[in-house]
CSV table of C-alpha atoms and ligand atoms in Angstrom, one decimal:
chain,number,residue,atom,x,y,z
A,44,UNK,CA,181.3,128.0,134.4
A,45,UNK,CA,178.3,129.2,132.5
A,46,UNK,CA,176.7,127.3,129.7
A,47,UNK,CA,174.8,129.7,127.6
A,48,UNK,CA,172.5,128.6,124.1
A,49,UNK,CA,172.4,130.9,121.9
A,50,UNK,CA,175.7,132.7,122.5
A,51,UNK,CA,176.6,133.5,118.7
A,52,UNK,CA,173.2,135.4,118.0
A,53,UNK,CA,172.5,139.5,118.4
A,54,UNK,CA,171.8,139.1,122.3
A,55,UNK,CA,173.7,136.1,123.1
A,56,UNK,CA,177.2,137.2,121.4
A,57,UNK,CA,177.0,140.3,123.2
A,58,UNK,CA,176.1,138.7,126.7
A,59,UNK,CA,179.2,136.3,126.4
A,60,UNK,CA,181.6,139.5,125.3
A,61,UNK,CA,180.1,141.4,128.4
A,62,UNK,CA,180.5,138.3,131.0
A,63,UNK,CA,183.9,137.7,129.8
A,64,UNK,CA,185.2,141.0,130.2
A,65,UNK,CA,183.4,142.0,133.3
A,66,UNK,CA,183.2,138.6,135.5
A,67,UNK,CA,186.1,136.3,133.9
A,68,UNK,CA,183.3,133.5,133.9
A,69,UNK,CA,184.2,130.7,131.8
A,70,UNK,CA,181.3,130.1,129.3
A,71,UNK,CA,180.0,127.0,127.5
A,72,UNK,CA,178.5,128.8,124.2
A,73,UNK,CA,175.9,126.1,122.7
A,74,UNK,CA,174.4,127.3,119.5
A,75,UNK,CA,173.4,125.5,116.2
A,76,UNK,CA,174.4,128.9,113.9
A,77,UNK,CA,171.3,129.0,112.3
A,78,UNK,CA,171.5,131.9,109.6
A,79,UNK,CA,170.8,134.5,112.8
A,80,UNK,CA,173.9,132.9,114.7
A,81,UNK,CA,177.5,134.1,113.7
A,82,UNK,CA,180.9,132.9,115.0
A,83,UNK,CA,182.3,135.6,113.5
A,84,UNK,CA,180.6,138.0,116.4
A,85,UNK,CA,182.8,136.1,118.9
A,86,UNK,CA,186.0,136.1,117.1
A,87,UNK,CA,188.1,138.9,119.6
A,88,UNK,CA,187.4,135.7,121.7
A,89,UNK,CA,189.8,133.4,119.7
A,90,UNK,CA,192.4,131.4,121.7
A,91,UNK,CA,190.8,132.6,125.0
A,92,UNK,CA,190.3,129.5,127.0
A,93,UNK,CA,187.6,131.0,128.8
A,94,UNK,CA,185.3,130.7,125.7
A,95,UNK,CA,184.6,127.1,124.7
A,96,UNK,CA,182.3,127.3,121.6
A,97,UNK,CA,180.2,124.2,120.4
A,98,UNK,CA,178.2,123.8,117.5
A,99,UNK,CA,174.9,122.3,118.2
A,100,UNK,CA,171.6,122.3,118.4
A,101,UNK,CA,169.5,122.6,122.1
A,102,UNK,CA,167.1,120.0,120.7
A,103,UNK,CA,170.0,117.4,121.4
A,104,UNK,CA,169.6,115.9,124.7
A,105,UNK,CA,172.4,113.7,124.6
A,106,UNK,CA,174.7,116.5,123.8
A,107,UNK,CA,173.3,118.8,126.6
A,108,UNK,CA,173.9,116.1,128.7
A,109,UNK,CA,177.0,115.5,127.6
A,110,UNK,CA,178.2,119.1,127.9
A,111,UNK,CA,176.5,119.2,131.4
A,112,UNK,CA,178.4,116.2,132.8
A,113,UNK,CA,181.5,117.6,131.2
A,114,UNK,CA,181.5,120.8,132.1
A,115,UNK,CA,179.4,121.3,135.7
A,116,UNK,CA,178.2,124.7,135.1
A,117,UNK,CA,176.4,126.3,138.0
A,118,UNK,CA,174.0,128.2,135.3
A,119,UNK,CA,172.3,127.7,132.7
A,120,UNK,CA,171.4,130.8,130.5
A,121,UNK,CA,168.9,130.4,127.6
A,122,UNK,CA,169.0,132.7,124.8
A,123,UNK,CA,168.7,130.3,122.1
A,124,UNK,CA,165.3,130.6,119.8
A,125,UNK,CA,164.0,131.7,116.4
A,126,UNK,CA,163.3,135.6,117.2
A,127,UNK,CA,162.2,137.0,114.3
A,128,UNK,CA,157.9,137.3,114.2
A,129,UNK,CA,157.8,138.3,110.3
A,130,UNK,CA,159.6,134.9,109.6
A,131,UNK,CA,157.3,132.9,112.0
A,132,UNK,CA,154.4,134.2,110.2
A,133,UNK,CA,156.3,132.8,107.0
A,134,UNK,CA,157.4,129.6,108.6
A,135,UNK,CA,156.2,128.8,112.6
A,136,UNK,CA,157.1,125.3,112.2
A,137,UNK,CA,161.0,126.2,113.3
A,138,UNK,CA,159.8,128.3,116.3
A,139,UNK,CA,157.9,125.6,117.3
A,140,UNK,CA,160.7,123.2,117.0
A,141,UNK,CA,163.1,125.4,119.2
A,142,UNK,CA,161.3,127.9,121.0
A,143,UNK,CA,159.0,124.9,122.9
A,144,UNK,CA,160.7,121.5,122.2
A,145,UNK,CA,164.2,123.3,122.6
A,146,UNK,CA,163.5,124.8,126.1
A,147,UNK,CA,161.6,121.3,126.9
A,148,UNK,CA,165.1,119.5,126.4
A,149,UNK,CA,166.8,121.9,127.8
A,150,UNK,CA,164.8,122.1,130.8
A,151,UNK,CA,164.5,117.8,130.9
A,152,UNK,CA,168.5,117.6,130.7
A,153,UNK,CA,168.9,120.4,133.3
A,154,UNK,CA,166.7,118.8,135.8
A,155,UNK,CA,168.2,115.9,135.0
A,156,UNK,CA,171.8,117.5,136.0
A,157,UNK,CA,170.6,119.4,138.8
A,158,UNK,CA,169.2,116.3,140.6
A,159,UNK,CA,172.2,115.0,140.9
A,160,UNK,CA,174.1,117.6,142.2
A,161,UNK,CA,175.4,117.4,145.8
A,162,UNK,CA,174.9,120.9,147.9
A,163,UNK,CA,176.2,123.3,148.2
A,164,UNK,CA,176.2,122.9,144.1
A,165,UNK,CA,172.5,122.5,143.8
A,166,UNK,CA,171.3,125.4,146.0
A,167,UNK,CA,173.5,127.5,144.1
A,168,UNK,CA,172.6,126.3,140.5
A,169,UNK,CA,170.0,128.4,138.4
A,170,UNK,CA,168.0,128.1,135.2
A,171,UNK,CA,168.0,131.6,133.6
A,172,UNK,CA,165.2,132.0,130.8
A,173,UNK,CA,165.3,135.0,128.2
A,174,UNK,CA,162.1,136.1,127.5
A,175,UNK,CA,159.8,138.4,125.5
A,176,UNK,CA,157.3,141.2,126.5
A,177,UNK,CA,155.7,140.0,123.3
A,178,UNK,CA,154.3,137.1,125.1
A,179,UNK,CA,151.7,140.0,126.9
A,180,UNK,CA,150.3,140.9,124.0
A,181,UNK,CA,149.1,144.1,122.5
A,182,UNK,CA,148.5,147.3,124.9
A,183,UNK,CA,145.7,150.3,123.9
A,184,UNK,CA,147.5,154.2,123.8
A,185,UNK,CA,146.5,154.7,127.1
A,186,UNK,CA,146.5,151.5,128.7
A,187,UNK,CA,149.6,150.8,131.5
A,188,UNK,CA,152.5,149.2,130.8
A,189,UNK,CA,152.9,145.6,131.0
A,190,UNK,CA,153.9,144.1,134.9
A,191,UNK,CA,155.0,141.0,135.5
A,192,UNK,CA,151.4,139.9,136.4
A,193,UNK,CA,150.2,140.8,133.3
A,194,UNK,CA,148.2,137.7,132.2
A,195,UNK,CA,150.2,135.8,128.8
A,196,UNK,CA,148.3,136.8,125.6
A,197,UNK,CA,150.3,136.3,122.9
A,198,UNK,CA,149.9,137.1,119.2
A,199,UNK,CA,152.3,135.6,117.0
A,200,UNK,CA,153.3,132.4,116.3
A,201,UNK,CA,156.9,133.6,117.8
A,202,UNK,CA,155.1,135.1,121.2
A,203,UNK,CA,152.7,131.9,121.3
A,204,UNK,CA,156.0,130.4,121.2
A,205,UNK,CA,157.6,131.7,123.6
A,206,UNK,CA,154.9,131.5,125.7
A,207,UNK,CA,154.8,128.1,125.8
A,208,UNK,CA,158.0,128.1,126.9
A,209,UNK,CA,157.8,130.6,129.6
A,210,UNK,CA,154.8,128.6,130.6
A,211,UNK,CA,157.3,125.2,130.9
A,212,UNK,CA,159.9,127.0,132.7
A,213,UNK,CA,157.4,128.1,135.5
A,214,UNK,CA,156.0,124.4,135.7
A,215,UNK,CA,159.8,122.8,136.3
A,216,UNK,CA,160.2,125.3,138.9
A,217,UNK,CA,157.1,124.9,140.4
A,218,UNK,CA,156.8,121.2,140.1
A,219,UNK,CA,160.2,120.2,140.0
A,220,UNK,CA,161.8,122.8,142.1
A,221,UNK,CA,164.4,123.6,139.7
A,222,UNK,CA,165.9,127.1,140.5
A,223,UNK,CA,164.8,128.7,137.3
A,224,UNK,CA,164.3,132.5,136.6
A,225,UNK,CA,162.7,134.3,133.4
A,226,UNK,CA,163.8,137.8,132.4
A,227,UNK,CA,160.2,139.2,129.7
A,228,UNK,CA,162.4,141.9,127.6
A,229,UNK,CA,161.3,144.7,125.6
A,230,UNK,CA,162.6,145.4,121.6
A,231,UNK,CA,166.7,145.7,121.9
A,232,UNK,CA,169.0,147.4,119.9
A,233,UNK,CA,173.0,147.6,119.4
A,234,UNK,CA,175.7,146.4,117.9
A,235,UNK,CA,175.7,143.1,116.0
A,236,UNK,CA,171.9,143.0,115.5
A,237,UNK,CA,171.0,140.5,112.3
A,238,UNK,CA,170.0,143.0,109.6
A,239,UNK,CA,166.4,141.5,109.5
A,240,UNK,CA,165.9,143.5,112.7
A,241,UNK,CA,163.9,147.1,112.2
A,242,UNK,CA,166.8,149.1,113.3
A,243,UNK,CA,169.8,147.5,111.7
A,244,UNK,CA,167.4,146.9,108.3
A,245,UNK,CA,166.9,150.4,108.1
A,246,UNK,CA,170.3,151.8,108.5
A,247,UNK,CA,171.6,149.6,105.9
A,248,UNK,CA,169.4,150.0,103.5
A,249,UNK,CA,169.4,154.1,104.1
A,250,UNK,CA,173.4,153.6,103.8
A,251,UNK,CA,172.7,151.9,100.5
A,252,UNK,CA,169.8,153.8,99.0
A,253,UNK,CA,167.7,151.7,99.2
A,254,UNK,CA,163.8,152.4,100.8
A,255,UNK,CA,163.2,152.3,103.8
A,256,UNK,CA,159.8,149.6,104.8
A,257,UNK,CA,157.5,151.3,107.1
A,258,UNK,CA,154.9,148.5,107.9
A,259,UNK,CA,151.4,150.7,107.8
A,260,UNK,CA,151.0,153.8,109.4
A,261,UNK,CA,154.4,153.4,111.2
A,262,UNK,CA,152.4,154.6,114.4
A,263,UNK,CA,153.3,151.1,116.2
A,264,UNK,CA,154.8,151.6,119.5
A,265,UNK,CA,158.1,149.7,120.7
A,266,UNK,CA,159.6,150.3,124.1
A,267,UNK,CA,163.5,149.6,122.6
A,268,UNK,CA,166.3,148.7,125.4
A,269,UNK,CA,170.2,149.7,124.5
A,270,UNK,CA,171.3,145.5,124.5
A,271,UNK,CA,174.3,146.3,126.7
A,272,UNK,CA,171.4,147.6,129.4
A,273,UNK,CA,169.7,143.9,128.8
A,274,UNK,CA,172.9,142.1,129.3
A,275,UNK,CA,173.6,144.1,132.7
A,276,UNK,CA,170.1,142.9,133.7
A,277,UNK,CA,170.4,139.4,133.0
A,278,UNK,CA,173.3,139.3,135.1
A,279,UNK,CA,171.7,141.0,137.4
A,280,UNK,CA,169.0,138.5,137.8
A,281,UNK,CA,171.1,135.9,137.7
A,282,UNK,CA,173.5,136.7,140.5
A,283,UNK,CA,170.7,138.1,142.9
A,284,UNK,CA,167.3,137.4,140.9
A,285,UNK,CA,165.1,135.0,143.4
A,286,UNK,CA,164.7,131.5,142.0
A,287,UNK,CA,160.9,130.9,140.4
A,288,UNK,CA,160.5,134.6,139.5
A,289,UNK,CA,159.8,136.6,136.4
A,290,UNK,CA,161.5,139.7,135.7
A,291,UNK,CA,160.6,142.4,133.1
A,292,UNK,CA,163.5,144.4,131.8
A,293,UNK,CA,162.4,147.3,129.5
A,294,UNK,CA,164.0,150.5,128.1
A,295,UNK,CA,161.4,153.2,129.2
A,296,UNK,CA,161.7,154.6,125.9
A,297,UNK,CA,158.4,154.2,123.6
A,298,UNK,CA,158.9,155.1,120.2
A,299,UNK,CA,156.7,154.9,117.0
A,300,UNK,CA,158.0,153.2,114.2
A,301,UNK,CA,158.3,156.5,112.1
A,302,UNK,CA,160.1,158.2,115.1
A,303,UNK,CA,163.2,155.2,115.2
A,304,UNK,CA,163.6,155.4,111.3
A,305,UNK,CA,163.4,159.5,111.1
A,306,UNK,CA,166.1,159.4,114.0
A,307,UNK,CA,168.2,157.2,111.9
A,308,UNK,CA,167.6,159.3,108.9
A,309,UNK,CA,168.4,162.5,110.8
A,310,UNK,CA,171.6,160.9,112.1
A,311,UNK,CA,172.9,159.5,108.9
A,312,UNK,CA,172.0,163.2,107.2
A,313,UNK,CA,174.3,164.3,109.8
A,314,UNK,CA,177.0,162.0,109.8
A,315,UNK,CA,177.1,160.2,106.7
A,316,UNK,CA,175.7,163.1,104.2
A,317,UNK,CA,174.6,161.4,100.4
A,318,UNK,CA,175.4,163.7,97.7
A,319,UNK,CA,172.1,162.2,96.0
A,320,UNK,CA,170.0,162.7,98.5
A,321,UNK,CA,169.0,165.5,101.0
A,322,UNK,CA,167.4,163.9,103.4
A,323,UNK,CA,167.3,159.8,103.7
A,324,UNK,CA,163.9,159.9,105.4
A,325,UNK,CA,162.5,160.8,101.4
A,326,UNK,CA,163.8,157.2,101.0
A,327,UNK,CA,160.9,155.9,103.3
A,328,UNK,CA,157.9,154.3,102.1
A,329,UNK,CA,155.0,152.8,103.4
A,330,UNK,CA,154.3,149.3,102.9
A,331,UNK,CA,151.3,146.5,103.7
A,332,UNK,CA,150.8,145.9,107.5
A,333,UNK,CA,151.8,142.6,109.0
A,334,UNK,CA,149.1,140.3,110.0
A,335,UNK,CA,148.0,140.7,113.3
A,336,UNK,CA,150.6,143.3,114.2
A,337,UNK,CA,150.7,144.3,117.3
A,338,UNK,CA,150.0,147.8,118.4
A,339,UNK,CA,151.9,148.6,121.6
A,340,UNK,CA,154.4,147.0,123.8
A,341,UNK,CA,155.4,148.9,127.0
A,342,UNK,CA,157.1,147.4,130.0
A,343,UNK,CA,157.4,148.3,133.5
A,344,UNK,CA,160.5,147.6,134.9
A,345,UNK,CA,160.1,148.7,138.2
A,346,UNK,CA,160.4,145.2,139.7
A,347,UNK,CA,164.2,145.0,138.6
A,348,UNK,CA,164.6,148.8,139.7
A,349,UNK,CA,162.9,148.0,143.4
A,350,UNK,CA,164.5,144.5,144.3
A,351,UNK,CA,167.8,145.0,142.1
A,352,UNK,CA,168.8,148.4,141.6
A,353,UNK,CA,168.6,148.4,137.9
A,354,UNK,CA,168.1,150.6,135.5
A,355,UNK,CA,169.1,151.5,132.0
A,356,UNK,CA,172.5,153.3,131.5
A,357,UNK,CA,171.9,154.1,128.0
A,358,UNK,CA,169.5,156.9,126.8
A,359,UNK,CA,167.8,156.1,123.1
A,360,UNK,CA,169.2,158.9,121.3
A,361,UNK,CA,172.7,158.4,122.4
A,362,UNK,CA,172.4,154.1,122.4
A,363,UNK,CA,170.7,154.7,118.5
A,364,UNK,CA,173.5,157.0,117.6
A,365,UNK,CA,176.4,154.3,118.8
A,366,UNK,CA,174.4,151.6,116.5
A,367,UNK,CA,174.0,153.7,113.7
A,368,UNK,CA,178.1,154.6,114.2
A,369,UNK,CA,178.7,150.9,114.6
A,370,UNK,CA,177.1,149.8,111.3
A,371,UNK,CA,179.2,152.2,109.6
A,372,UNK,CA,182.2,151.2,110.9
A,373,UNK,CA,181.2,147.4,110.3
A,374,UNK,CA,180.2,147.1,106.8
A,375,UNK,CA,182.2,144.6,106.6
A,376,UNK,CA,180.4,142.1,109.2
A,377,UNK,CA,176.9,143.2,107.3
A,378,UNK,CA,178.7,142.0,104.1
A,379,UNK,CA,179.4,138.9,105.9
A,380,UNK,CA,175.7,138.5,107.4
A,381,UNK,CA,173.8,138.9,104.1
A,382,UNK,CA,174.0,136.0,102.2
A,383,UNK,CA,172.3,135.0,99.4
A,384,UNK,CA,169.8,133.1,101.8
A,385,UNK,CA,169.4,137.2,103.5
A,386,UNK,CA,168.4,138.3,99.8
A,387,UNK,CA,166.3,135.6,99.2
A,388,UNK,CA,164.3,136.5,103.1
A,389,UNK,CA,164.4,139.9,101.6
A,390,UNK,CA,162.6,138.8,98.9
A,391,UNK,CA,159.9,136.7,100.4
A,392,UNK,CA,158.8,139.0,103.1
A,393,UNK,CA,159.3,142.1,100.8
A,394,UNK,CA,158.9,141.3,97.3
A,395,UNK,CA,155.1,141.1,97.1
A,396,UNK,CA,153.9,144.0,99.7
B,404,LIG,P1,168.9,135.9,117.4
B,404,LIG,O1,167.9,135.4,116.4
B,404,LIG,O2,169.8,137.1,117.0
B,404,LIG,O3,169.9,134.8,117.9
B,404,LIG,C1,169.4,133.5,118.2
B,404,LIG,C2,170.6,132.5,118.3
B,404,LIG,O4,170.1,131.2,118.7
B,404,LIG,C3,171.4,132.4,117.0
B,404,LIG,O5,172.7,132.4,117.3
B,404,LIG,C4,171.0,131.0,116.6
B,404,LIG,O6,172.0,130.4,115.8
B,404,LIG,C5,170.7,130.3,117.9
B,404,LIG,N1,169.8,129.1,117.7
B,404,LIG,C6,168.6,129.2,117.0
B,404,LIG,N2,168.0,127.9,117.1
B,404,LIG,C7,168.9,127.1,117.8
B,404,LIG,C8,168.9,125.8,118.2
B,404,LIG,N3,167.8,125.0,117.8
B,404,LIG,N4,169.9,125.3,118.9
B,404,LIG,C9,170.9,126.1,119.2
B,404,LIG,N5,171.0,127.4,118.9
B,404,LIG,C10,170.0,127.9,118.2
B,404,LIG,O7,168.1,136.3,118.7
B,404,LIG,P2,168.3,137.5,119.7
B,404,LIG,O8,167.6,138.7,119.2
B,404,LIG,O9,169.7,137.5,120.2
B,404,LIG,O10,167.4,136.9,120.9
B,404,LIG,C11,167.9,136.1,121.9
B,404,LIG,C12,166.8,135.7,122.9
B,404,LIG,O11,166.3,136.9,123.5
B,404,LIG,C13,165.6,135.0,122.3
B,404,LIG,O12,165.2,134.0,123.2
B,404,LIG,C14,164.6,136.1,122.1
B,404,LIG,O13,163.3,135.5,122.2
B,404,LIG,C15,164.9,136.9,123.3
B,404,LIG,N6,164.5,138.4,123.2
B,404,LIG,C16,164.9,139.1,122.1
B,404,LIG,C17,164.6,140.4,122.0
B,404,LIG,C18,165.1,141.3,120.8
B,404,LIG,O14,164.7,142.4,120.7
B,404,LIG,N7,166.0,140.8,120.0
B,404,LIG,C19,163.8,141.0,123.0
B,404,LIG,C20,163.4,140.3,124.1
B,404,LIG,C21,163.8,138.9,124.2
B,405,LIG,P1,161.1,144.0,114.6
B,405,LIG,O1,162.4,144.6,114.7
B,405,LIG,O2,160.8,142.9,113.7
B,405,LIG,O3,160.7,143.6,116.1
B,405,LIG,P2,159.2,143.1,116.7
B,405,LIG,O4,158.3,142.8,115.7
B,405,LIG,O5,159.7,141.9,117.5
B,405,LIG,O6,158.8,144.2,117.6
B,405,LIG,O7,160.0,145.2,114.3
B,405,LIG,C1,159.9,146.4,115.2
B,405,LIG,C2,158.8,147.2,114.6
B,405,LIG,O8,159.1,147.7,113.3
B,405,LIG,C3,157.5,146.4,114.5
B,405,LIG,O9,156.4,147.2,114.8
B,405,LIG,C4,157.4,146.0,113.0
B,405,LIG,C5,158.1,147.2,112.4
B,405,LIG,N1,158.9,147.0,111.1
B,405,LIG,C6,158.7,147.8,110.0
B,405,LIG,O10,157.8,148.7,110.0
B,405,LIG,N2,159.4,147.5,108.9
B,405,LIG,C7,160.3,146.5,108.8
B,405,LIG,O11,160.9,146.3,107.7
B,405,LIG,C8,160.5,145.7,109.9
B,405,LIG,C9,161.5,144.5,109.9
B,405,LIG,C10,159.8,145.9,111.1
């Protein structure tokens, strides 16, 4: 048994399809379905008693313990957070609020748990954190990509964030001894991404006409990971990661921001033709630069490829083509996704730039 947070967002959803299909592990899902959290991703899962879905939120500590004591999972995996840096510049009160004091009760209530495990339980238990490469900061053009020694220098109020909590996960493995891992990923992509998200925002809004929001020159580079590749390597580390280590996971595949949105462009030209327009990259326009965006994120993965064998299955233009393919076919769930509290995000981080 696995209790994961986080399990009904972009990342999480699509760990908990992959486990259930690949390992049979029974999952505890744990997530509050904040407006980036959607049951609706897990619903093949319906009437599978493997899934056991509960609505909550990780700054509980009596229902973690509950669930804990209920349940005996022999891992924890930690997904749940606010991920979205344009809305923490908005609003960091919320990242605050779950990124730090959300990990801090989860960690308190798994210590707590794992104390009072027996062996061979306890050896075997382990704390897996998901993590950013954002938390490194900024690299220059020429500058290498970032290792796991990399020192923290976070930017935004979501990398400070997660920072922190990186930074309280090391100390309750350190201090505590509690088996506890952190996986530092680079910008992923797939299926059932929340349309906030570069690559999902612009394929809708290329589907729909609408422009296409290039912050600044669009020359920011993003290393971007297939999310299926990320799930592999979480697993991964979980099963055969060593306890109090960090792990960075990235895709090898830096990208400017104009090159991901003239790929989509160039795919939807190809296999979703618009009568009204030739090309959707004329529907791209430049708009007012984020504060303090970063430049360049680059990881080196070659930790997980040395000690665990991995590496990504799934080549960019082939893993952007399936997401574009996927939108298409799923209208329907973007429908779902984009409330009137979407149009009105849409409006605050858009409307005066
Ligand atoms: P997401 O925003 O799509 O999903 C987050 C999920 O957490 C949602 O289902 C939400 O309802 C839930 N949640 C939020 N606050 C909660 C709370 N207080 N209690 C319980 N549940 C809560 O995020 P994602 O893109 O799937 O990212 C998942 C994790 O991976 C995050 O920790 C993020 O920092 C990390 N990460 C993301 C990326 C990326 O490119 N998306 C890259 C590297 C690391
Ligand atoms: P995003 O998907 O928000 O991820 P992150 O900021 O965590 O890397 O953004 C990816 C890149 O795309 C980032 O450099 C900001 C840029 N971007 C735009 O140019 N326009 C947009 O509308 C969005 C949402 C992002």
């Amino acid at each position: 048994m696995i209790l994961v947070t986080g399990g009904a967002g972009f990342i999480g959803s699509n760990f908990v399809l992959d486990c259930i299909a690949t390992e049979k592990s029974p999952i505890v899902n744990l997530d509050k379905l904040t407006y980036a959290g959607n049951a609706g991703n897990l619903a093949s899962l319906k009437g599978d008693a493997r899934h056991i879905f509960v609505k909550g939120d990780i700054c509980d500590r009596a229902l973690l313990a509950r669930l804990l004591h209920e349940h005996r999972p022999s891992a924890i995996v930690h997904f749940a957070a606010e991920s979205h840096v344009d809305r923490s510049i908005h609003g960091p009160a919320d990242f605050v609020q779950t990124n730090v004091i959300g990990t801090f009760s989860v960690l308190e209530e798994a210590r707590s748990y794992w104390s009072s495990l027996a062996q061979p339980e306890k050896g075997r238990f382990r704390f897996l954190h998901v993590s950013t490469d954002e938390v490194y900061g900024s690299l220059g053009p020429d500058e290498p990509a970032f290792s796991e020694t990399t020192p923290y220098a976070p930017n935004s109020p979501y990398a400070a964030s997660k920072a922190a909590s990186d930074h309280l996960v090391r100390a309750y493995h350190h201090t505590y001894g509690l088996p506890a891992l952190t996986t530092n990923c680079s910008n992923n992509y797939g299926p059932l991404q929340f349309p906030e998200k570069l690559i999902p925002l612009i394929i809708i809004n290329a589907v729909q006409r609408k422009s296409l929001p290039v912050y600044g020159d669009g020359l920011n580079v993003r290393d971007w990971l297939y999310v299926g590749d990320h799930c592999a390597a979480v697993r991964l580390v979980l099963h055969r990661g060593r306890a109090g280590e960090n792990y960075n996971i990235g895709g090898g595949a830096e990208k400017t921001n104009l090159e991901v949105v003239n790929a989509i462009c160039t795919i939807l030209d190809e296999i979703r033709p618009n009568a009204l327009i030739t090309h959707h990259s004329s529907l791209i326009t430049h708009i007012k630069d984020r504060p303090g965006h970063d430049r360049r994120y680059a990881m080196n993965a070659k930790k997980m490829a040395d000690e665990l064998g991995w590496k990504p299955g799934e080549r960019f233009e082939t893993g952007l083509r399936k997401t574009v393919q996927w939108y298409l076919d799923h209208l329907d769930w973007v429908e779902n996704v984009t409330s009137g509290a979407y149009r009105k995000w849409l409006d605050i981080n858009y409307g005066h730039r």
